[in-house]
Amino acid sequence: MHNQLFSNHASFGRGDMNRWPVSKKVEVFLLKCDVHKEETLNMFCDEHSKLCCANCAFLNHRHA
Ligand SMILES: [Zn+2]
Ligand SMILES: [Zn+2]
């Protein structure tokens, strides 16, 4: 069972990562902010338990 899984995975080894379509890789990690369309959600607010962009963090998530 597992051998089948691993052999499938092997065709996408480290070296093949670069051949993945860029969109496949970025759409998971580079979510855009709903408010600031150009900003990437690259911050996480512990207090609100949500992702936010740098602008949102500055505007809405100043807890200090
Ligand atoms: Zn934002
Ligand atoms: Zn917050």
PDB file of C-alpha atoms and ligand atoms in Angstrom, residues 33-36 39 41 52-57, ligand 1:
ATOM      1  CA  CYS A  33      -6.003  40.544   1.795  1.00  0.00           C
ATOM      2  CA  ASP A  34      -9.696  41.222   1.182  1.00  0.00           C
ATOM      3  CA  VAL A  35      -9.299  44.853   2.179  1.00  0.00           C
ATOM      4  CA  HIS A  36      -5.914  45.570   0.691  1.00  0.00           C
ATOM      5  CA  GLU A  39      -1.202  42.923   0.209  1.00  0.00           C
ATOM      6  CA  LEU A  41      -1.661  37.736   4.172  1.00  0.00           C
ATOM      7  CA  CYS A  52      -3.814  39.537   8.193  1.00  0.00           C
ATOM      8  CA  CYS A  53      -1.686  41.630   5.909  1.00  0.00           C
ATOM      9  CA  ALA A  54       0.876  44.139   7.090  1.00  0.00           C
ATOM     10  CA  ASN A  55      -1.601  46.978   6.639  1.00  0.00           C
ATOM     11  CA  CYS A  56      -4.338  45.228   8.584  1.00  0.00           C
ATOM     12  CA  ALA A  57      -1.879  44.350  11.313  1.00  0.00           C
TER      13      ALA A  57
HETATM   14 ZN    ZN B   1      -5.288  44.143   4.799  1.00  0.00          ZN
END
